[in-house]
PDB file of C-alpha atoms in Angstrom:
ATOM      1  CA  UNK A 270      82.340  -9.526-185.506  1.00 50.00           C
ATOM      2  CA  UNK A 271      84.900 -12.536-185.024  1.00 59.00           C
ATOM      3  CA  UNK A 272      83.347 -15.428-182.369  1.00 67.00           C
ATOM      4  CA  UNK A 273      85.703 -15.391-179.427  1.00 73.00           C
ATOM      5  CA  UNK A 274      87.295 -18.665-178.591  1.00 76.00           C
ATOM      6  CA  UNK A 275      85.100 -18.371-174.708  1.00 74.00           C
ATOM      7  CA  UNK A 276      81.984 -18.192-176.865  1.00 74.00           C
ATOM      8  CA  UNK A 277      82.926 -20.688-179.579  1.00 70.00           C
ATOM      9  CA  UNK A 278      83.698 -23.072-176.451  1.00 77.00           C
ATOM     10  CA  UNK A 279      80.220 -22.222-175.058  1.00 76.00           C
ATOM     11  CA  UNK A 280      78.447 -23.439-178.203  1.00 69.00           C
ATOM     12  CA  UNK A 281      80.218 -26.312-178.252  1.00 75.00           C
ATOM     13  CA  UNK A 282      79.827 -28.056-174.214  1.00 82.00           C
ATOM     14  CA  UNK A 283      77.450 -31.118-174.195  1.00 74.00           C
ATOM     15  CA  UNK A 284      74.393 -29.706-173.335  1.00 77.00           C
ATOM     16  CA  UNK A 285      74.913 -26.826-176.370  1.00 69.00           C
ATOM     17  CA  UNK A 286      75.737 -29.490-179.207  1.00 65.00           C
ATOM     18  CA  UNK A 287      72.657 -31.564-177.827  1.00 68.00           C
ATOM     19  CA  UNK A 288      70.028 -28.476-177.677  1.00 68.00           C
ATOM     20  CA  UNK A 289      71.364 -27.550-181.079  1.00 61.00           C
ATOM     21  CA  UNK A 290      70.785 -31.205-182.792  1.00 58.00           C
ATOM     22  CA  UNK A 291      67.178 -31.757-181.048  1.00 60.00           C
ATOM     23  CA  UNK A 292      66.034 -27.781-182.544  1.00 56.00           C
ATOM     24  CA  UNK A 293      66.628 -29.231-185.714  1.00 56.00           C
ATOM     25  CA  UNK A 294      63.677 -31.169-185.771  1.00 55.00           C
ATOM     26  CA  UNK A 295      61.264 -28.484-184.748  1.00 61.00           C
ATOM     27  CA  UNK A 296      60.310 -25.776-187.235  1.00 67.00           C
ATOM     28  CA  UNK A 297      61.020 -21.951-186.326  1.00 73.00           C
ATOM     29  CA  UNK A 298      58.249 -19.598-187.048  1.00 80.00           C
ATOM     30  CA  UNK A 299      60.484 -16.427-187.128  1.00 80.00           C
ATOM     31  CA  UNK A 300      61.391 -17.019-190.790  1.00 80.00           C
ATOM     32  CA  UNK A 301      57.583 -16.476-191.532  1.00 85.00           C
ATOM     33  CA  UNK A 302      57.165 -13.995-188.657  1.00 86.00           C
ATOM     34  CA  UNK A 303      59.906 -11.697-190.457  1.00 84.00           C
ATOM     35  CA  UNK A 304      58.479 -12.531-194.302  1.00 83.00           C
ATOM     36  CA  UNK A 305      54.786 -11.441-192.864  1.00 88.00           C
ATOM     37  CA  UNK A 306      56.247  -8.542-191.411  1.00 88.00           C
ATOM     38  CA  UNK A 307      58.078  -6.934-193.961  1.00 85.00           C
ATOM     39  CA  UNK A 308      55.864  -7.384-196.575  1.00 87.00           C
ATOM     40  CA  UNK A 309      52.864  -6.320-194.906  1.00 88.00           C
ATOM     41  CA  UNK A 310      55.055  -2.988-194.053  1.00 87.00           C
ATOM     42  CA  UNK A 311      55.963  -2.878-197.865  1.00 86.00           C
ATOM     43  CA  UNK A 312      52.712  -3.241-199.321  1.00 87.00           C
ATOM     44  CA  UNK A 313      50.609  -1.061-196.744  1.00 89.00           C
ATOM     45  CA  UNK A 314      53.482   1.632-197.473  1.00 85.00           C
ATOM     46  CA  UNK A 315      53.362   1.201-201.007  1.00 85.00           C
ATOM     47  CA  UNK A 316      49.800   2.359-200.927  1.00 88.00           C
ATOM     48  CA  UNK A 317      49.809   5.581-198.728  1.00 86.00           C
ATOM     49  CA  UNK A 318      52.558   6.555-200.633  1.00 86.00           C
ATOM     50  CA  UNK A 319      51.433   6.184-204.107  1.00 84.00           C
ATOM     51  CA  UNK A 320      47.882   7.993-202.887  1.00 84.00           C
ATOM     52  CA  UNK A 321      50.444  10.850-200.963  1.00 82.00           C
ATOM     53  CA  UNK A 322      52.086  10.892-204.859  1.00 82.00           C
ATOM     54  CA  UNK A 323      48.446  12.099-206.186  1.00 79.00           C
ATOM     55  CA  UNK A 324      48.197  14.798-203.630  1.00 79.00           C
ATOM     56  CA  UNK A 325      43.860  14.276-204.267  1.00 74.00           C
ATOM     57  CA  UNK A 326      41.546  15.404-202.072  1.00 76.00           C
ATOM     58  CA  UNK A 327      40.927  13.625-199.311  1.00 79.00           C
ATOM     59  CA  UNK A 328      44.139  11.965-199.833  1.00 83.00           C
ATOM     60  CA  UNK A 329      44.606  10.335-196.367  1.00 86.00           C
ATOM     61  CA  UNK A 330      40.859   8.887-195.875  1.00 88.00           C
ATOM     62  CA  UNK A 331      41.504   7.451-199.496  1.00 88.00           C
ATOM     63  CA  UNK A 332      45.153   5.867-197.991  1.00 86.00           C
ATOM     64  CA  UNK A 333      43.281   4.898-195.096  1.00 88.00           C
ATOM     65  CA  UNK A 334      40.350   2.358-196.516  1.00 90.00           C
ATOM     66  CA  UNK A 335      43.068   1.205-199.581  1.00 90.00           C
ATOM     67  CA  UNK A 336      45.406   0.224-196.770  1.00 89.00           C
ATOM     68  CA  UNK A 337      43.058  -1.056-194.114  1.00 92.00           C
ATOM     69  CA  UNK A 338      41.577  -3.099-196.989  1.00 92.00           C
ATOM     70  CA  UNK A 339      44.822  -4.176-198.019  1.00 90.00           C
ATOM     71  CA  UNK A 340      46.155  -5.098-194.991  1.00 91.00           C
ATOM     72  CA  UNK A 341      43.094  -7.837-194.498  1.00 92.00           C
ATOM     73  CA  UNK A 342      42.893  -9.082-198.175  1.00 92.00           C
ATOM     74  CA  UNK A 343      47.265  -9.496-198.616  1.00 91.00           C
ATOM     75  CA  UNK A 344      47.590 -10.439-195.207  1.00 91.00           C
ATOM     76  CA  UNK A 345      45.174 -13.441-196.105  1.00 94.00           C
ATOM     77  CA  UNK A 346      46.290 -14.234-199.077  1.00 92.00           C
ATOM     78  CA  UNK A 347      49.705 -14.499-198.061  1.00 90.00           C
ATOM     79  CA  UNK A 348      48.834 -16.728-194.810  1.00 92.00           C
ATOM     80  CA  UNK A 349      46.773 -19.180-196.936  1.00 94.00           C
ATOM     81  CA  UNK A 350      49.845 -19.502-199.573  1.00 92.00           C
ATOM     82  CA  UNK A 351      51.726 -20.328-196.823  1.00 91.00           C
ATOM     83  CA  UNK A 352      49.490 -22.529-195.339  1.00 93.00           C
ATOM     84  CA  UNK A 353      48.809 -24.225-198.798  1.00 94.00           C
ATOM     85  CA  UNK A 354      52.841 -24.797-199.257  1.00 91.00           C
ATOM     86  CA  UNK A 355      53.245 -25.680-196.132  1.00 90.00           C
ATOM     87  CA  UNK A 356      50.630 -28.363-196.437  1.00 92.00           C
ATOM     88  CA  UNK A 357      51.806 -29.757-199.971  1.00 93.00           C
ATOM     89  CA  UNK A 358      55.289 -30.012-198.316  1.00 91.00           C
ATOM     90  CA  UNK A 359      54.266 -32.458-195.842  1.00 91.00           C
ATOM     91  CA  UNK A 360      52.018 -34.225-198.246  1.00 93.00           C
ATOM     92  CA  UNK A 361      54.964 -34.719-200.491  1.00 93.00           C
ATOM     93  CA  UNK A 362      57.633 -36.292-197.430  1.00 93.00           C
ATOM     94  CA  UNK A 363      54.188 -38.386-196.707  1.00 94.00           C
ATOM     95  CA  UNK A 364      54.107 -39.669-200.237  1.00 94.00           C
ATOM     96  CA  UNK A 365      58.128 -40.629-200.268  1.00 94.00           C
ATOM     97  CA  UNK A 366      56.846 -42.340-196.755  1.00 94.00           C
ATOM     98  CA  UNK A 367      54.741 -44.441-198.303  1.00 95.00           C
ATOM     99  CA  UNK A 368      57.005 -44.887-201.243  1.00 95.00           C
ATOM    100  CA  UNK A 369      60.405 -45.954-199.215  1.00 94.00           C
ATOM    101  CA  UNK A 370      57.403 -48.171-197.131  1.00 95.00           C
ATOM    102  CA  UNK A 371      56.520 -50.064-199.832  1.00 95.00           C
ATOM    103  CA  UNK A 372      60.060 -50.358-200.760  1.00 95.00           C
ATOM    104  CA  UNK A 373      60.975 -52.130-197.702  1.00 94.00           C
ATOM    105  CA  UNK A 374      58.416 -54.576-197.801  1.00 94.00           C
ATOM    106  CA  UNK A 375      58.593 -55.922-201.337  1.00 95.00           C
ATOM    107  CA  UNK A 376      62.510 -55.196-202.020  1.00 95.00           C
ATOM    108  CA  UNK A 377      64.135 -55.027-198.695  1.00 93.00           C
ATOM    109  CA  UNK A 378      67.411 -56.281-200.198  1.00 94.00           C
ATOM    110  CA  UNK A 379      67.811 -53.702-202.226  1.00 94.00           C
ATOM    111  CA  UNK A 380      66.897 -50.699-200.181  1.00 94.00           C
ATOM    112  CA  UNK A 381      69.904 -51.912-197.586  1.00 94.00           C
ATOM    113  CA  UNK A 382      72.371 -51.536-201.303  1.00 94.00           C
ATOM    114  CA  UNK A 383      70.369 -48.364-201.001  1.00 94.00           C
ATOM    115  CA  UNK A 384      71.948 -47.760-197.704  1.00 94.00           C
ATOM    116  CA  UNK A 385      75.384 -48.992-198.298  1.00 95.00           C
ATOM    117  CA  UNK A 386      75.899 -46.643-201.095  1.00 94.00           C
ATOM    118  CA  UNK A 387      74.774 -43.863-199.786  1.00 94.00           C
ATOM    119  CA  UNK A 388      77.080 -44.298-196.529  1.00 95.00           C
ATOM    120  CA  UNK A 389      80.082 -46.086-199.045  1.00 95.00           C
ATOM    121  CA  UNK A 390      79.819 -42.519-200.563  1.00 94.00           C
ATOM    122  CA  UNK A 391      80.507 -40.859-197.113  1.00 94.00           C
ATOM    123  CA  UNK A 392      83.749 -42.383-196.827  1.00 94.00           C
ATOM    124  CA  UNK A 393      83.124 -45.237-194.792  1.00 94.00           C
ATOM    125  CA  UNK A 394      83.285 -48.767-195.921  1.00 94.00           C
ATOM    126  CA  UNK A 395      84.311 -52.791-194.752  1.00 93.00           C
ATOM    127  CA  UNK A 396      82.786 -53.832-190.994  1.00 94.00           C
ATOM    128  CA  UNK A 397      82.509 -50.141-190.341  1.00 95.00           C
ATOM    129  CA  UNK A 398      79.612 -49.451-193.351  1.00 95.00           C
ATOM    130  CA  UNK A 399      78.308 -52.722-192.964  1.00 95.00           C
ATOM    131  CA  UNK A 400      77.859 -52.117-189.179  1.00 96.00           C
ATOM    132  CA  UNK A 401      75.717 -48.907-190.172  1.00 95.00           C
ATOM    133  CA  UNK A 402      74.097 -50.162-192.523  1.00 95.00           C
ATOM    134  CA  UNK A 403      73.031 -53.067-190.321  1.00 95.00           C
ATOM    135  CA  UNK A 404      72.492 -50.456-186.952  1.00 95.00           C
ATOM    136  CA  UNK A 405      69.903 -48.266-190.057  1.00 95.00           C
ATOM    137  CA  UNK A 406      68.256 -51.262-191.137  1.00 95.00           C
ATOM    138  CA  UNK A 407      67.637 -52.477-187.900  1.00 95.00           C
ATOM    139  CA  UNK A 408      65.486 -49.720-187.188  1.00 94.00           C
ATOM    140  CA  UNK A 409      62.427 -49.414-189.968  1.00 94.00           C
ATOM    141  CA  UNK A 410      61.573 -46.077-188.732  1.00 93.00           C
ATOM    142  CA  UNK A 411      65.212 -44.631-189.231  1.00 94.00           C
ATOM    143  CA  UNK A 412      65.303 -46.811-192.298  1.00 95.00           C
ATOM    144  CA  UNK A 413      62.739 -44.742-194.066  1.00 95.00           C
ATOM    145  CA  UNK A 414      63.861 -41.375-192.200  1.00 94.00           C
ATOM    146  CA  UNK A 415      67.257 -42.296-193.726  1.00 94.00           C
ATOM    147  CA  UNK A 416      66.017 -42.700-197.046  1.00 93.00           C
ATOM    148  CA  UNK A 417      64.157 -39.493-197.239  1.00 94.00           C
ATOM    149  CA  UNK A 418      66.931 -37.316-196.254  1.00 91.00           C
ATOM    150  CA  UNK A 419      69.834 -39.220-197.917  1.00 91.00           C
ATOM    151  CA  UNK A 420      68.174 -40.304-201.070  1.00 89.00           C
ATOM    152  CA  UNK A 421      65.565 -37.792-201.807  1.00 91.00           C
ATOM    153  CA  UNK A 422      66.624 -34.478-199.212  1.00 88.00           C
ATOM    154  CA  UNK A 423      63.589 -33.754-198.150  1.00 89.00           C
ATOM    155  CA  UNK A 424      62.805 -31.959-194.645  1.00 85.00           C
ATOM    156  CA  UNK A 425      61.499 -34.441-192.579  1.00 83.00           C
ATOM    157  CA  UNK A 426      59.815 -32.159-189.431  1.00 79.00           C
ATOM    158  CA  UNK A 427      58.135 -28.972-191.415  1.00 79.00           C
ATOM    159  CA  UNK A 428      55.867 -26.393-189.877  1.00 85.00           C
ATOM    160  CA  UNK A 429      52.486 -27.203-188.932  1.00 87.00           C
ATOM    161  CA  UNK A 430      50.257 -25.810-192.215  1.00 90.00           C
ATOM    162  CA  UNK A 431      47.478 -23.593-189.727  1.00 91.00           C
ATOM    163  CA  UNK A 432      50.721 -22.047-187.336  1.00 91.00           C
ATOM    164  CA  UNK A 433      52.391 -20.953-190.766  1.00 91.00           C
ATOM    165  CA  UNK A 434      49.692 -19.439-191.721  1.00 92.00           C
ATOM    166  CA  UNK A 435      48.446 -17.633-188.951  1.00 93.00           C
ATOM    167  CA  UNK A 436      51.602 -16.324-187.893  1.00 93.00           C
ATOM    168  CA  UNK A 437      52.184 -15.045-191.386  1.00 93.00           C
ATOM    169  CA  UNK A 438      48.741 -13.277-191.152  1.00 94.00           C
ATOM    170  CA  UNK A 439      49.317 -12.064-187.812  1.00 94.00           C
ATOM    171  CA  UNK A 440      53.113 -10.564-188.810  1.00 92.00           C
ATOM    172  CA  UNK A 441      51.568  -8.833-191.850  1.00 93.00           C
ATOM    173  CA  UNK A 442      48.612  -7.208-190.072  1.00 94.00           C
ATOM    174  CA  UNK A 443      51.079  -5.931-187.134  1.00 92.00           C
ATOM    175  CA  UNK A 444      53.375  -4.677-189.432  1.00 90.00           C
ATOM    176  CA  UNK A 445      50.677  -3.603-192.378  1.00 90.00           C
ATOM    177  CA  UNK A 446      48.873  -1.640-189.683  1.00 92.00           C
ATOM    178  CA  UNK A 447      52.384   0.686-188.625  1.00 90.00           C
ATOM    179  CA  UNK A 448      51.783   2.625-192.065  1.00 89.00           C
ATOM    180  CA  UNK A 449      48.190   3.758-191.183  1.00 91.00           C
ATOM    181  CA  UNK A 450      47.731   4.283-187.352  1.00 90.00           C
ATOM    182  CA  UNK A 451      49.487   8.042-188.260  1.00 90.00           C
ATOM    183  CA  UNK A 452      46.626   8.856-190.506  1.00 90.00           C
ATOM    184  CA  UNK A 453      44.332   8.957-187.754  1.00 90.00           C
ATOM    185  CA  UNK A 454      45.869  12.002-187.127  1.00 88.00           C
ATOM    186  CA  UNK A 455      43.272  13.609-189.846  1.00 86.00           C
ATOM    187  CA  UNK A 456      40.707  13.900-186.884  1.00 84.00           C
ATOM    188  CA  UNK A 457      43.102  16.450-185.547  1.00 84.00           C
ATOM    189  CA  UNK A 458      42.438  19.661-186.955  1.00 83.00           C
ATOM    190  CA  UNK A 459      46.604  20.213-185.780  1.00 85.00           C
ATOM    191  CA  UNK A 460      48.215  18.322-188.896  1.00 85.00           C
ATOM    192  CA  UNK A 461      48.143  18.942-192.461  1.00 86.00           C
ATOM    193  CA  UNK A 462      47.744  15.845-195.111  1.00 83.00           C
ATOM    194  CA  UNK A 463      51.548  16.426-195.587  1.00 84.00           C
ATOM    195  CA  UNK A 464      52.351  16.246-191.873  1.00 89.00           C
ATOM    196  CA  UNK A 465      50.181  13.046-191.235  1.00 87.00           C
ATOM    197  CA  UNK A 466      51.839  11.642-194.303  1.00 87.00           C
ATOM    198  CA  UNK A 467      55.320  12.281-193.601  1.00 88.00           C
ATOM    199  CA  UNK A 468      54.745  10.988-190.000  1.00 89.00           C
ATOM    200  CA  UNK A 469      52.983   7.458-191.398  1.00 88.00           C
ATOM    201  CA  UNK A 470      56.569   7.505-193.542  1.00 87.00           C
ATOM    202  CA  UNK A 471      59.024   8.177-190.150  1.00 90.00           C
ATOM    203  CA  UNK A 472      56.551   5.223-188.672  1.00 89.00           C
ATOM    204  CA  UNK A 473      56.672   2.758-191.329  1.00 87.00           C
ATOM    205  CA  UNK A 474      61.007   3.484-191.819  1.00 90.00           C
ATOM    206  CA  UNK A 475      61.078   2.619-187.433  1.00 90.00           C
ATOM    207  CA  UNK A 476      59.030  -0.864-188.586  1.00 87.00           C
ATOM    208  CA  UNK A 477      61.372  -1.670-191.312  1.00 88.00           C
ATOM    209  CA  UNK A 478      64.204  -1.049-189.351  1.00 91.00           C
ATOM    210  CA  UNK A 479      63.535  -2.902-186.095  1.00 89.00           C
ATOM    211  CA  UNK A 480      62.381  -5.675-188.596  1.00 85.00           C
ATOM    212  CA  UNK A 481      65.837  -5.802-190.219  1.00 86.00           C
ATOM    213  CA  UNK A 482      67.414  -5.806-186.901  1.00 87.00           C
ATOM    214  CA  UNK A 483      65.570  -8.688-186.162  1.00 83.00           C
ATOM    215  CA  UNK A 484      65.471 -10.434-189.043  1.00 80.00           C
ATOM    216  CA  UNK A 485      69.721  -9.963-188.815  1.00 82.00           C
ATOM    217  CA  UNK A 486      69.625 -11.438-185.072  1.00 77.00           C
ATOM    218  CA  UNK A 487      67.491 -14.068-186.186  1.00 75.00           C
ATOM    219  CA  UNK A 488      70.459 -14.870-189.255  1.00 72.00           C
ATOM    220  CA  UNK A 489      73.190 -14.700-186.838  1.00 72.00           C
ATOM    221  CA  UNK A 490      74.548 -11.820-189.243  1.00 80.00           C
ATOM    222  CA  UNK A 491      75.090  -8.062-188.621  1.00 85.00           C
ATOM    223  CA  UNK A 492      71.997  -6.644-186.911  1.00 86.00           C
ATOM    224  CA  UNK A 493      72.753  -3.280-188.660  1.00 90.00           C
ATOM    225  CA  UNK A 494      73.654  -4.217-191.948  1.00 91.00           C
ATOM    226  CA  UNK A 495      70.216  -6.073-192.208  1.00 88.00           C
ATOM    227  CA  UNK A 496      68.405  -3.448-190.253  1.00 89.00           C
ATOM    228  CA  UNK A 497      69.460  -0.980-193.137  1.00 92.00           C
ATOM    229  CA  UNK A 498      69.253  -3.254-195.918  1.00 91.00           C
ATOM    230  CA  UNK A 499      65.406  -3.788-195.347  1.00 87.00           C
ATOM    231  CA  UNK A 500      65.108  -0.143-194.482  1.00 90.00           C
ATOM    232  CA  UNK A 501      66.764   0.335-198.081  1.00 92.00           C
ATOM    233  CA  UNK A 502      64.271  -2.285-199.798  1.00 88.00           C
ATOM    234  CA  UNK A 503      60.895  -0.651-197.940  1.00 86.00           C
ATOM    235  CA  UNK A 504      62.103   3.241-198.600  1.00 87.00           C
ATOM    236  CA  UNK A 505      62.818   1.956-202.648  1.00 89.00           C
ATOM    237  CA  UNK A 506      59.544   0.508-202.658  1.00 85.00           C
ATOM    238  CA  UNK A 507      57.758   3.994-200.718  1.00 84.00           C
ATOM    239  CA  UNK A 508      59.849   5.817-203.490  1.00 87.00           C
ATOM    240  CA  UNK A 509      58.570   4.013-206.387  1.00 88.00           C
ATOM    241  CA  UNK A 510      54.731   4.209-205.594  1.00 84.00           C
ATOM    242  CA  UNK A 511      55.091   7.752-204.679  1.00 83.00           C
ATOM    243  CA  UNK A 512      56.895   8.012-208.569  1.00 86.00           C
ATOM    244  CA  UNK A 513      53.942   6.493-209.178  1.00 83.00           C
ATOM    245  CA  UNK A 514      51.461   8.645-208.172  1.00 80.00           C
ATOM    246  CA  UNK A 515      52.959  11.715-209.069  1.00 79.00           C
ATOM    247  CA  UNK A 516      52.682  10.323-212.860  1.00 84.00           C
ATOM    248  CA  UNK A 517      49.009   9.621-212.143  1.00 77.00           C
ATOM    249  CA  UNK A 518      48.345  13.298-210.783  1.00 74.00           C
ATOM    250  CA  UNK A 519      49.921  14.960-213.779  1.00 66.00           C
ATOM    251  CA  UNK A 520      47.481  12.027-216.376  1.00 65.00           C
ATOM    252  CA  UNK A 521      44.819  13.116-213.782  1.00 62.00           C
ATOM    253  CA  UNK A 522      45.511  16.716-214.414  1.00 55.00           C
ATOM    254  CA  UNK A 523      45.618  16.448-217.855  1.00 53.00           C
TER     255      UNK A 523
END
């Protein structure tokens, strides 16, 4: 949907353009909010519907421990990556840091050529680039900030390694869990194994698709269009395992 010129004047006052530049230098968790979440609903479903492909005995206890123990072991695994990259990107910006430091101190004349070139490439030069490059070097802290984004593009404010983590863990187990609250139903003497399974599928499809919506608010891009494309990317992967199965009930019944 086209931006109105009323709302493309909103984003633009003062106070927007000001809010907008200071967010950039703290990390949003949604990004690994929405990762956790739909991948925790992928791989839960992936399971039940690979053990509802088998049609065995006992098909939704089986579905049940698989996905419980799923949820805690990917869900874990999947925090600490993040956590791990999380922490090896700030190590890295730390290492430039001390790099561009050391720089400074032993070749200070160079790092302001450094400076000027970078800016000269910008389209600025005479007393205009020398005036930045003398309002930068004045500064060591935006010196070396400078040089780390300029020179090397690196990220300088990244998200804190333990929050990436645990809101990746936390996303996945939410989300993981959608898939097998319905088969708790099999303590109901009311619902089949097909019933419970079908409603753990209507479940999961409401996850994914609240998810996409989400994830397409989150984008600034059609809240439908992503709502259905992760609905399409979950249901393909629920289709697949059950494929799956089935092929393993008719090896099993051979």
């Amino acid at each position: 949907m086209p931006i109105t010129s009323k709302e493309l004047e909103r984003l633009h006052t003062d106070e927007a353009i000001a809010a907008r530049i200071a967010a950039q230098t703290n990390h949003s968790y949604v990004g690994d909010f929405v990762l956790g979440a739909v991948d925790g609903a992928i791989a839960t479903v992936a399971i039940v519907s690979g053990v509802a492909g088998t049609q065995l005995e006992g098909g939704v206890v089986i579905a049940f421990v698989l996905g419980v123990a799923n949820v805690l072991a990917d869900g874990f695994s999947m925090a600490v990556s993040n956590f791990l990259k999380s922490r090896s990107d700030r190590q890295v910006v730390d290492r430039f840091r001390q790099m561009e430091e050391m720089h400074i101190d032993r070749i200070p004349d160079r790092e302001r050529e450094e400076i000027r070139q970078i800016f000269a490439a910008k389209g600025f030069s005479g007393e205009v680039l020398e005036e930045i490059v003398e309002v930068i070097t004045h500064d060591r802290r935006q010196w070396v900030d400078t040089m780390l984004t300029e020179e090397w593009g690196l990220q300088l404010e990244g998200p804190v390694p333990w929050k990436a983590g645990l809101v990746t863990f936390s996303a996945f187990l939410l989300a993981g869990m959608v898939p097998l609250l319905p088969l708790l139903l099999y303590f109901s003497p009311a619902f089949s194994d097909g019933q419970i399974f079908i409603a753990s599928a209507i479940a999961t499809a409401a996850t994914f698709f609240v998810t996409g919506l989400f994830r397409g608010r989150i984008l600034q891009t059609s809240m439908l269009r992503s709502a259905w494309e992760t609905l399409a990317v979950g249901g393909a992967a629920a289709a697949l395992a059950y494929f799956v199965g089935v092929m393993l009930r008719g090896l099993i019944a051979a």
